[in-house]
Amino acid sequence: MSDKGLSRRQYLTTVGGTAVTLSVAGCSGDGDSGDGGDSGTERPTITAGTAPGFPPFEMKEGGDLVGFDIDLLEAVVSETEYSFEGWEEFEFDSLIPALTNNNIDVIAAGMTINDDRDQTIDFSDPYYSSDQAIVVRSDGDFAPESLSDLADRPVGAQKGTTGEGVVQDELVGDEITENQYNAYDNYVLAIQDLQNGNVDAVVIDVPVANTFAANRPVEVAFVYETGEKFGFGVRTDDDARQEALNSGLSTVREDGTYEELTRKWFGE
Ligand code: ARG
């Protein structure tokens, strides 16, 4: 539809606000009074939640929610018996509560499958792999090569993420003090603070780091291998949606849609 490079760049240079909860009406009609060709039975529904500010997985462009997760989940759901009801936006650390409170049915937010989260929710099969990148300003003044090079430097990450987990587990108390860790509601704010000089490094998923680096004066200093895999989150008792998403995922992988979307959003 749109030039992804241009639109992503435009997004990255214009959007800096925090994500707020916002309902998107994606209503596919509630009155099934028998005008369609289908039987009159109501289809079960999926309302999805995400946390924009994580390009190219999810971001706002001119008020629209776009990205790889957005296209992928919608393509997957269209292969299932579920009717897609639309998106709701949250800060990342509010997504799991929104799911368990039934405000949404699926999380699609570049969310890493891990044991911690697995105790509260379930995940679909994995749909993308990532490590963590340590991002710095590209002026070359500070070029760390390992976590120990971050000693006594202010470091940023998004609240509730695995990037924050790396900071808390590997840096705080060892290399940096608790006060030197700056937690942000979203990664756009973290990267802005890096550009402003308020932090000297941001820990963030590699594909998102590469997108910021392509559009802003920041670069990946080094990669810290975590071997993460992203999955769609579902409620633990919701085997039906979990199975539907898994079968939809394998369909879009087989029919070329998945590859088309990775080309659209990640290039190549
Ligand atoms: N993959 C990381 C995690 O699961 C970061 C995800 C952040 N996603 C977002 N939409 N902001 O913690």
PDB file of C-alpha atoms and ligand atoms in Angstrom:
ATOM      1  CA  MET A   1       0.000   0.000   0.000  1.00  0.00           C
ATOM      2  CA  SER A   2       2.510   2.647   1.079  1.00  0.00           C
ATOM      3  CA  ASP A   3       6.247   2.929   0.744  1.00  0.00           C
ATOM      4  CA  LYS A   4       7.361   1.359   3.991  1.00  0.00           C
ATOM      5  CA  GLY A   5      10.726   3.105   4.112  1.00  0.00           C
ATOM      6  CA  LEU A   6       9.255   6.508   3.693  1.00  0.00           C
ATOM      7  CA  SER A   7       6.321   5.981   5.967  1.00  0.00           C
ATOM      8  CA  ARG A   8       8.449   4.450   8.673  1.00  0.00           C
ATOM      9  CA  ARG A   9      10.868   7.332   8.528  1.00  0.00           C
ATOM     10  CA  GLN A  10       8.004   9.755   8.682  1.00  0.00           C
ATOM     11  CA  TYR A  11       6.626   7.999  11.720  1.00  0.00           C
ATOM     12  CA  LEU A  12       9.937   7.903  13.476  1.00  0.00           C
ATOM     13  CA  THR A  13      10.603  11.576  13.080  1.00  0.00           C
ATOM     14  CA  THR A  14       7.145  12.792  13.970  1.00  0.00           C
ATOM     15  CA  VAL A  15       5.791  10.536  16.674  1.00  0.00           C
ATOM     16  CA  GLY A  16       6.985  10.714  20.214  1.00  0.00           C
ATOM     17  CA  GLY A  17       3.930  10.583  22.391  1.00  0.00           C
ATOM     18  CA  THR A  18       3.150   7.833  24.816  1.00  0.00           C
ATOM     19  CA  ALA A  19       0.672   5.209  23.812  1.00  0.00           C
ATOM     20  CA  VAL A  20      -2.758   5.602  25.278  1.00  0.00           C
ATOM     21  CA  THR A  21      -5.591   3.174  25.368  1.00  0.00           C
ATOM     22  CA  LEU A  22      -7.713   3.643  22.334  1.00  0.00           C
ATOM     23  CA  SER A  23     -10.480   1.579  20.922  1.00  0.00           C
ATOM     24  CA  VAL A  24     -10.487   0.920  17.245  1.00  0.00           C
ATOM     25  CA  ALA A  25     -13.808   0.032  15.784  1.00  0.00           C
ATOM     26  CA  GLY A  26     -13.157  -2.764  13.386  1.00  0.00           C
ATOM     27  CA  CYS A  27     -16.707  -3.950  13.581  1.00  0.00           C
ATOM     28  CA  SER A  28     -17.585  -6.590  11.137  1.00  0.00           C
ATOM     29  CA  GLY A  29     -21.276  -6.218  11.755  1.00  0.00           C
ATOM     30  CA  ASP A  30     -23.218  -7.536  14.670  1.00  0.00           C
ATOM     31  CA  GLY A  31     -26.565  -7.858  13.027  1.00  0.00           C
ATOM     32  CA  ASP A  32     -26.516 -11.182  11.286  1.00  0.00           C
ATOM     33  CA  SER A  33     -30.102 -11.008  10.266  1.00  0.00           C
ATOM     34  CA  GLY A  34     -29.572 -13.395   7.443  1.00  0.00           C
ATOM     35  CA  ASP A  35     -28.693 -11.097   4.557  1.00  0.00           C
ATOM     36  CA  GLY A  36     -25.350 -12.725   3.857  1.00  0.00           C
ATOM     37  CA  GLY A  37     -24.836 -15.928   1.995  1.00  0.00           C
ATOM     38  CA  ASP A  38     -23.633 -17.630   5.158  1.00  0.00           C
ATOM     39  CA  SER A  39     -25.692 -19.460   7.680  1.00  0.00           C
ATOM     40  CA  GLY A  40     -27.111 -17.303  10.420  1.00  0.00           C
ATOM     41  CA  THR A  41     -24.710 -18.560  13.064  1.00  0.00           C
ATOM     42  CA  GLU A  42     -22.595 -15.936  14.817  1.00  0.00           C
ATOM     43  CA  ARG A  43     -18.847 -16.297  14.374  1.00  0.00           C
ATOM     44  CA  PRO A  44     -16.630 -16.172  17.457  1.00  0.00           C
ATOM     45  CA  THR A  45     -14.493 -13.032  17.613  1.00  0.00           C
ATOM     46  CA  ILE A  46     -10.955 -11.857  18.297  1.00  0.00           C
ATOM     47  CA  THR A  47     -10.093  -8.410  19.649  1.00  0.00           C
ATOM     48  CA  ALA A  48      -6.337  -7.839  19.622  1.00  0.00           C
ATOM     49  CA  GLY A  49      -4.086  -5.678  21.778  1.00  0.00           C
ATOM     50  CA  THR A  50      -0.735  -4.168  20.923  1.00  0.00           C
ATOM     51  CA  ALA A  51       1.755  -1.525  22.106  1.00  0.00           C
ATOM     52  CA  PRO A  52       2.853   0.788  19.272  1.00  0.00           C
ATOM     53  CA  GLY A  53       6.216   2.544  19.256  1.00  0.00           C
ATOM     54  CA  PHE A  54       7.990  -0.690  18.333  1.00  0.00           C
ATOM     55  CA  PRO A  55       8.793  -0.330  14.622  1.00  0.00           C
ATOM     56  CA  PRO A  56       8.442  -2.182  12.321  1.00  0.00           C
ATOM     57  CA  PHE A  57       6.258  -4.521  14.418  1.00  0.00           C
ATOM     58  CA  GLU A  58       3.703  -1.901  15.483  1.00  0.00           C
ATOM     59  CA  MET A  59       3.697   1.868  15.122  1.00  0.00           C
ATOM     60  CA  LYS A  60       1.405   4.820  14.441  1.00  0.00           C
ATOM     61  CA  GLU A  61       1.558   6.506  11.045  1.00  0.00           C
ATOM     62  CA  GLY A  62      -0.636   9.540  10.610  1.00  0.00           C
ATOM     63  CA  GLY A  63      -2.962   8.204  13.265  1.00  0.00           C
ATOM     64  CA  ASP A  64      -3.091   4.701  11.771  1.00  0.00           C
ATOM     65  CA  LEU A  65      -1.798   1.609  13.500  1.00  0.00           C
ATOM     66  CA  VAL A  66       0.502  -0.267  11.090  1.00  0.00           C
ATOM     67  CA  GLY A  67       3.296  -2.831  11.152  1.00  0.00           C
ATOM     68  CA  PHE A  68       4.329  -6.435  10.724  1.00  0.00           C
ATOM     69  CA  ASP A  69       2.350  -7.699  13.736  1.00  0.00           C
ATOM     70  CA  ILE A  70      -0.743  -5.844  12.531  1.00  0.00           C
ATOM     71  CA  ASP A  71      -0.628  -7.352   9.041  1.00  0.00           C
ATOM     72  CA  LEU A  72       0.439 -10.784  10.261  1.00  0.00           C
ATOM     73  CA  LEU A  73      -2.222 -11.218  12.932  1.00  0.00           C
ATOM     74  CA  GLU A  74      -4.975  -9.988  10.610  1.00  0.00           C
ATOM     75  CA  ALA A  75      -3.801 -12.401   7.891  1.00  0.00           C
ATOM     76  CA  VAL A  76      -3.671 -15.257  10.407  1.00  0.00           C
ATOM     77  CA  VAL A  77      -7.130 -14.532  11.814  1.00  0.00           C
ATOM     78  CA  SER A  78      -8.598 -14.358   8.304  1.00  0.00           C
ATOM     79  CA  GLU A  79      -7.558 -18.007   7.907  1.00  0.00           C
ATOM     80  CA  THR A  80      -9.613 -19.017  10.947  1.00  0.00           C
ATOM     81  CA  GLU A  81     -13.291 -19.201  11.820  1.00  0.00           C
ATOM     82  CA  TYR A  82     -12.881 -16.092  14.010  1.00  0.00           C
ATOM     83  CA  SER A  83     -14.063 -12.677  12.966  1.00  0.00           C
ATOM     84  CA  PHE A  84     -11.491  -9.938  13.613  1.00  0.00           C
ATOM     85  CA  GLU A  85     -12.986  -7.140  15.713  1.00  0.00           C
ATOM     86  CA  GLY A  86     -10.103  -4.642  15.749  1.00  0.00           C
ATOM     87  CA  TRP A  87      -7.169  -3.371  17.782  1.00  0.00           C
ATOM     88  CA  GLU A  88      -6.771  -1.805  21.198  1.00  0.00           C
ATOM     89  CA  GLU A  89      -3.597   0.007  22.182  1.00  0.00           C
ATOM     90  CA  PHE A  90      -1.842  -0.226  25.538  1.00  0.00           C
ATOM     91  CA  GLU A  91       1.517   0.368  27.048  1.00  0.00           C
ATOM     92  CA  PHE A  92       3.493  -2.846  26.823  1.00  0.00           C
ATOM     93  CA  ASP A  93       3.347  -3.687  30.518  1.00  0.00           C
ATOM     94  CA  SER A  94      -0.479  -3.396  30.507  1.00  0.00           C
ATOM     95  CA  LEU A  95      -1.008  -5.999  27.790  1.00  0.00           C
ATOM     96  CA  ILE A  96      -0.974  -9.123  29.945  1.00  0.00           C
ATOM     97  CA  PRO A  97      -3.458  -7.650  32.487  1.00  0.00           C
ATOM     98  CA  ALA A  98      -5.678  -6.548  29.562  1.00  0.00           C
ATOM     99  CA  LEU A  99      -5.656 -10.114  28.269  1.00  0.00           C
ATOM    100  CA  THR A 100      -6.341 -11.804  31.579  1.00  0.00           C
ATOM    101  CA  ASN A 101      -9.127  -9.254  32.309  1.00  0.00           C
ATOM    102  CA  ASN A 102     -10.811 -10.149  28.991  1.00  0.00           C
ATOM    103  CA  ASN A 103     -10.377  -6.652  27.550  1.00  0.00           C
ATOM    104  CA  ILE A 104      -8.617  -8.267  24.591  1.00  0.00           C
ATOM    105  CA  ASP A 105      -8.340 -11.854  23.324  1.00  0.00           C
ATOM    106  CA  VAL A 106      -4.888 -11.857  21.739  1.00  0.00           C
ATOM    107  CA  ILE A 107      -1.628  -9.955  22.285  1.00  0.00           C
ATOM    108  CA  ALA A 108       0.382  -9.179  19.140  1.00  0.00           C
ATOM    109  CA  ALA A 109       3.250  -6.983  20.295  1.00  0.00           C
ATOM    110  CA  GLY A 110       6.598  -8.553  19.477  1.00  0.00           C
ATOM    111  CA  MET A 111       6.162 -10.324  22.792  1.00  0.00           C
ATOM    112  CA  THR A 112       8.887 -12.803  23.694  1.00  0.00           C
ATOM    113  CA  ILE A 113       7.760 -16.228  24.809  1.00  0.00           C
ATOM    114  CA  ASN A 114       9.354 -16.861  28.216  1.00  0.00           C
ATOM    115  CA  ASP A 115       8.776 -18.942  31.337  1.00  0.00           C
ATOM    116  CA  ASP A 116       7.815 -15.974  33.423  1.00  0.00           C
ATOM    117  CA  ARG A 117       4.951 -14.959  31.128  1.00  0.00           C
ATOM    118  CA  ASP A 118       4.051 -18.581  30.503  1.00  0.00           C
ATOM    119  CA  GLN A 119       2.869 -18.823  34.100  1.00  0.00           C
ATOM    120  CA  THR A 120       0.163 -16.220  33.447  1.00  0.00           C
ATOM    121  CA  ILE A 121      -0.714 -16.617  29.766  1.00  0.00           C
ATOM    122  CA  ASP A 122      -0.171 -19.006  26.857  1.00  0.00           C
ATOM    123  CA  PHE A 123       1.467 -18.360  23.515  1.00  0.00           C
ATOM    124  CA  SER A 124       0.967 -19.361  19.913  1.00  0.00           C
ATOM    125  CA  ASP A 125       3.790 -21.036  18.058  1.00  0.00           C
ATOM    126  CA  PRO A 126       6.721 -18.658  17.542  1.00  0.00           C
ATOM    127  CA  TYR A 127       6.563 -16.322  14.524  1.00  0.00           C
ATOM    128  CA  TYR A 128       9.811 -14.295  14.758  1.00  0.00           C
ATOM    129  CA  SER A 129      13.270 -14.537  16.392  1.00  0.00           C
ATOM    130  CA  SER A 130      15.289 -11.816  18.070  1.00  0.00           C
ATOM    131  CA  ASP A 131      18.266 -10.990  20.264  1.00  0.00           C
ATOM    132  CA  GLN A 132      18.866  -7.791  22.218  1.00  0.00           C
ATOM    133  CA  ALA A 133      20.830  -4.906  20.726  1.00  0.00           C
ATOM    134  CA  ILE A 134      22.769  -2.296  22.666  1.00  0.00           C
ATOM    135  CA  VAL A 135      22.062   0.957  20.833  1.00  0.00           C
ATOM    136  CA  VAL A 136      24.199   4.100  21.203  1.00  0.00           C
ATOM    137  CA  ARG A 137      24.391   7.526  19.539  1.00  0.00           C
ATOM    138  CA  SER A 138      26.146   7.290  16.179  1.00  0.00           C
ATOM    139  CA  ASP A 139      28.547  10.168  16.899  1.00  0.00           C
ATOM    140  CA  GLY A 140      31.152   7.553  17.813  1.00  0.00           C
ATOM    141  CA  ASP A 141      32.010   8.975  21.228  1.00  0.00           C
ATOM    142  CA  PHE A 142      30.922   5.852  23.061  1.00  0.00           C
ATOM    143  CA  ALA A 143      31.411   2.463  21.412  1.00  0.00           C
ATOM    144  CA  PRO A 144      30.836  -0.327  23.952  1.00  0.00           C
ATOM    145  CA  GLU A 145      31.645  -3.872  22.854  1.00  0.00           C
ATOM    146  CA  SER A 146      30.287  -5.807  25.819  1.00  0.00           C
ATOM    147  CA  LEU A 147      27.977  -5.277  28.798  1.00  0.00           C
ATOM    148  CA  SER A 148      30.912  -4.496  31.107  1.00  0.00           C
ATOM    149  CA  ASP A 149      31.719  -1.484  28.912  1.00  0.00           C
ATOM    150  CA  LEU A 150      28.406  -0.004  30.107  1.00  0.00           C
ATOM    151  CA  ALA A 151      29.819   0.445  33.617  1.00  0.00           C
ATOM    152  CA  ASP A 152      28.536   3.615  35.290  1.00  0.00           C
ATOM    153  CA  ARG A 153      26.604   4.708  32.217  1.00  0.00           C
ATOM    154  CA  PRO A 154      22.913   5.655  32.286  1.00  0.00           C
ATOM    155  CA  VAL A 155      21.005   2.984  30.344  1.00  0.00           C
ATOM    156  CA  GLY A 156      17.386   2.887  29.100  1.00  0.00           C
ATOM    157  CA  ALA A 157      14.791   0.252  28.179  1.00  0.00           C
ATOM    158  CA  GLN A 158      11.008  -0.069  27.953  1.00  0.00           C
ATOM    159  CA  LYS A 159       9.141  -1.084  31.100  1.00  0.00           C
ATOM    160  CA  GLY A 160       8.213  -4.730  31.328  1.00  0.00           C
ATOM    161  CA  THR A 161      10.318  -5.886  28.388  1.00  0.00           C
ATOM    162  CA  THR A 162      13.014  -8.502  28.088  1.00  0.00           C
ATOM    163  CA  GLY A 163      15.403  -5.610  27.304  1.00  0.00           C
ATOM    164  CA  GLU A 164      14.614  -4.303  30.780  1.00  0.00           C
ATOM    165  CA  GLY A 165      15.261  -7.838  32.034  1.00  0.00           C
ATOM    166  CA  VAL A 166      18.783  -7.747  30.589  1.00  0.00           C
ATOM    167  CA  VAL A 167      19.423  -4.410  32.303  1.00  0.00           C
ATOM    168  CA  GLN A 168      18.072  -5.634  35.651  1.00  0.00           C
ATOM    169  CA  ASP A 169      19.759  -9.043  35.540  1.00  0.00           C
ATOM    170  CA  GLU A 170      23.112  -8.202  33.961  1.00  0.00           C
ATOM    171  CA  LEU A 171      23.786  -4.534  34.725  1.00  0.00           C
ATOM    172  CA  VAL A 172      22.006  -3.185  37.807  1.00  0.00           C
ATOM    173  CA  GLY A 173      24.013  -3.891  40.944  1.00  0.00           C
ATOM    174  CA  ASP A 174      27.040  -4.939  38.905  1.00  0.00           C
ATOM    175  CA  GLU A 175      27.916  -2.379  36.287  1.00  0.00           C
ATOM    176  CA  ILE A 176      25.407   0.347  37.090  1.00  0.00           C
ATOM    177  CA  THR A 177      23.329   1.540  40.038  1.00  0.00           C
ATOM    178  CA  GLU A 178      19.528   1.275  40.187  1.00  0.00           C
ATOM    179  CA  ASN A 179      19.430   5.046  39.569  1.00  0.00           C
ATOM    180  CA  GLN A 180      21.361   4.677  36.345  1.00  0.00           C
ATOM    181  CA  TYR A 181      18.585   2.567  34.870  1.00  0.00           C
ATOM    182  CA  ASN A 182      15.901   4.693  33.162  1.00  0.00           C
ATOM    183  CA  ALA A 183      12.623   2.842  32.476  1.00  0.00           C
ATOM    184  CA  TYR A 184      10.378   4.230  29.712  1.00  0.00           C
ATOM    185  CA  ASP A 185       6.722   3.680  28.839  1.00  0.00           C
ATOM    186  CA  ASN A 186       7.785   3.092  25.243  1.00  0.00           C
ATOM    187  CA  TYR A 187      10.942   2.692  23.192  1.00  0.00           C
ATOM    188  CA  VAL A 188      10.389   5.855  21.127  1.00  0.00           C
ATOM    189  CA  LEU A 189      10.891   7.867  24.331  1.00  0.00           C
ATOM    190  CA  ALA A 190      13.954   5.799  25.250  1.00  0.00           C
ATOM    191  CA  ILE A 191      15.577   6.409  21.863  1.00  0.00           C
ATOM    192  CA  GLN A 192      14.738  10.121  22.073  1.00  0.00           C
ATOM    193  CA  ASP A 193      16.445  10.287  25.455  1.00  0.00           C
ATOM    194  CA  LEU A 194      19.455   8.526  23.934  1.00  0.00           C
ATOM    195  CA  GLN A 195      19.594  11.146  21.174  1.00  0.00           C
ATOM    196  CA  ASN A 196      19.270  13.893  23.814  1.00  0.00           C
ATOM    197  CA  GLY A 197      22.135  12.474  25.819  1.00  0.00           C
ATOM    198  CA  ASN A 198      20.043  11.603  28.874  1.00  0.00           C
ATOM    199  CA  VAL A 199      21.079   7.957  28.568  1.00  0.00           C
ATOM    200  CA  ASP A 200      24.167   6.538  26.859  1.00  0.00           C
ATOM    201  CA  ALA A 201      22.685   3.222  25.702  1.00  0.00           C
ATOM    202  CA  VAL A 202      19.301   1.579  25.110  1.00  0.00           C
ATOM    203  CA  VAL A 203      18.734  -2.182  25.282  1.00  0.00           C
ATOM    204  CA  ILE A 204      16.150  -3.162  22.662  1.00  0.00           C
ATOM    205  CA  ASP A 205      15.215  -6.014  20.306  1.00  0.00           C
ATOM    206  CA  VAL A 206      17.567  -6.221  17.291  1.00  0.00           C
ATOM    207  CA  PRO A 207      15.029  -5.748  14.474  1.00  0.00           C
ATOM    208  CA  VAL A 208      13.610  -2.663  16.198  1.00  0.00           C
ATOM    209  CA  ALA A 209      17.122  -1.322  16.858  1.00  0.00           C
ATOM    210  CA  ASN A 210      17.880  -1.678  13.148  1.00  0.00           C
ATOM    211  CA  THR A 211      14.736   0.251  12.231  1.00  0.00           C
ATOM    212  CA  PHE A 212      15.614   3.131  14.580  1.00  0.00           C
ATOM    213  CA  ALA A 213      19.213   3.081  13.311  1.00  0.00           C
ATOM    214  CA  ALA A 214      17.987   3.426   9.725  1.00  0.00           C
ATOM    215  CA  ASN A 215      16.031   6.563  10.580  1.00  0.00           C
ATOM    216  CA  ARG A 216      17.789   8.331  13.421  1.00  0.00           C
ATOM    217  CA  PRO A 217      21.383   9.181  14.459  1.00  0.00           C
ATOM    218  CA  VAL A 218      21.748   6.010  16.534  1.00  0.00           C
ATOM    219  CA  GLU A 219      23.448   2.683  15.847  1.00  0.00           C
ATOM    220  CA  VAL A 220      23.808  -0.843  17.171  1.00  0.00           C
ATOM    221  CA  ALA A 221      27.031  -1.042  19.214  1.00  0.00           C
ATOM    222  CA  PHE A 222      26.795  -4.794  19.793  1.00  0.00           C
ATOM    223  CA  VAL A 223      24.295  -7.617  20.074  1.00  0.00           C
ATOM    224  CA  TYR A 224      23.675  -9.501  23.303  1.00  0.00           C
ATOM    225  CA  GLU A 225      22.416 -12.938  22.323  1.00  0.00           C
ATOM    226  CA  THR A 226      19.219 -13.943  24.074  1.00  0.00           C
ATOM    227  CA  GLY A 227      17.676 -16.270  21.470  1.00  0.00           C
ATOM    228  CA  GLU A 228      14.166 -14.878  21.951  1.00  0.00           C
ATOM    229  CA  LYS A 229      11.102 -15.956  20.004  1.00  0.00           C
ATOM    230  CA  PHE A 230       7.970 -13.864  19.605  1.00  0.00           C
ATOM    231  CA  GLY A 231       4.518 -15.404  19.923  1.00  0.00           C
ATOM    232  CA  PHE A 232       0.923 -14.205  20.079  1.00  0.00           C
ATOM    233  CA  GLY A 233      -0.369 -14.231  23.655  1.00  0.00           C
ATOM    234  CA  VAL A 234      -3.691 -15.874  24.562  1.00  0.00           C
ATOM    235  CA  ARG A 235      -5.444 -16.671  27.858  1.00  0.00           C
ATOM    236  CA  THR A 236      -4.330 -19.945  29.438  1.00  0.00           C
ATOM    237  CA  ASP A 237      -7.806 -21.482  29.234  1.00  0.00           C
ATOM    238  CA  ASP A 238      -8.306 -20.425  25.624  1.00  0.00           C
ATOM    239  CA  ASP A 239      -7.170 -23.530  23.735  1.00  0.00           C
ATOM    240  CA  ALA A 240      -9.593 -22.767  20.915  1.00  0.00           C
ATOM    241  CA  ARG A 241      -7.993 -19.440  19.969  1.00  0.00           C
ATOM    242  CA  GLN A 242      -4.483 -20.823  20.539  1.00  0.00           C
ATOM    243  CA  GLU A 243      -5.137 -23.708  18.131  1.00  0.00           C
ATOM    244  CA  ALA A 244      -6.832 -21.439  15.593  1.00  0.00           C
ATOM    245  CA  LEU A 245      -3.851 -19.041  15.613  1.00  0.00           C
ATOM    246  CA  ASN A 246      -1.385 -21.905  15.219  1.00  0.00           C
ATOM    247  CA  SER A 247      -3.234 -23.331  12.280  1.00  0.00           C
ATOM    248  CA  GLY A 248      -3.625 -19.849  10.731  1.00  0.00           C
ATOM    249  CA  LEU A 249       0.112 -19.271  11.211  1.00  0.00           C
ATOM    250  CA  SER A 250       1.016 -22.458   9.409  1.00  0.00           C
ATOM    251  CA  THR A 251      -1.356 -21.562   6.562  1.00  0.00           C
ATOM    252  CA  VAL A 252       0.199 -18.111   6.036  1.00  0.00           C
ATOM    253  CA  ARG A 253       3.679 -19.625   6.162  1.00  0.00           C
ATOM    254  CA  GLU A 254       2.725 -22.197   3.525  1.00  0.00           C
ATOM    255  CA  ASP A 255       0.897 -19.875   1.142  1.00  0.00           C
ATOM    256  CA  GLY A 256       3.676 -17.255   0.966  1.00  0.00           C
ATOM    257  CA  THR A 257       1.857 -14.525   2.927  1.00  0.00           C
ATOM    258  CA  TYR A 258       4.348 -14.694   5.800  1.00  0.00           C
ATOM    259  CA  GLU A 259       7.285 -14.255   3.426  1.00  0.00           C
ATOM    260  CA  GLU A 260       5.560 -11.394   1.628  1.00  0.00           C
ATOM    261  CA  LEU A 261       5.029  -9.610   4.962  1.00  0.00           C
ATOM    262  CA  THR A 262       8.633 -10.071   6.093  1.00  0.00           C
ATOM    263  CA  ARG A 263       9.735  -8.581   2.775  1.00  0.00           C
ATOM    264  CA  LYS A 264       7.313  -5.684   3.193  1.00  0.00           C
ATOM    265  CA  TRP A 265       8.375  -4.805   6.742  1.00  0.00           C
ATOM    266  CA  PHE A 266      11.984  -5.984   7.050  1.00  0.00           C
ATOM    267  CA  GLY A 267      13.203  -5.577   3.464  1.00  0.00           C
ATOM    268  CA  GLU A 268      14.956  -8.194   1.310  1.00  0.00           C
TER     269      GLU A 268
HETATM  270  N1  ARG B   1      10.399  -8.613  22.798  1.00  0.00           N
HETATM  271  C1  ARG B   1      10.428  -7.802  23.969  1.00  0.00           C
HETATM  272  C2  ARG B   1       9.594  -8.407  25.068  1.00  0.00           C
HETATM  273  O1  ARG B   1       8.840  -9.293  24.852  1.00  0.00           O
HETATM  274  C3  ARG B   1       9.966  -6.377  23.716  1.00  0.00           C
HETATM  275  C4  ARG B   1       8.571  -6.244  23.180  1.00  0.00           C
HETATM  276  C5  ARG B   1       8.104  -4.809  23.152  1.00  0.00           C
HETATM  277  N2  ARG B   1       6.926  -4.696  22.356  1.00  0.00           N
HETATM  278  C6  ARG B   1       6.256  -3.547  22.101  1.00  0.00           C
HETATM  279  N3  ARG B   1       5.249  -3.601  21.306  1.00  0.00           N
HETATM  280  N4  ARG B   1       6.624  -2.455  22.663  1.00  0.00           N
HETATM  281  O2  ARG B   1       9.651  -7.985  26.187  1.00  0.00           O
END
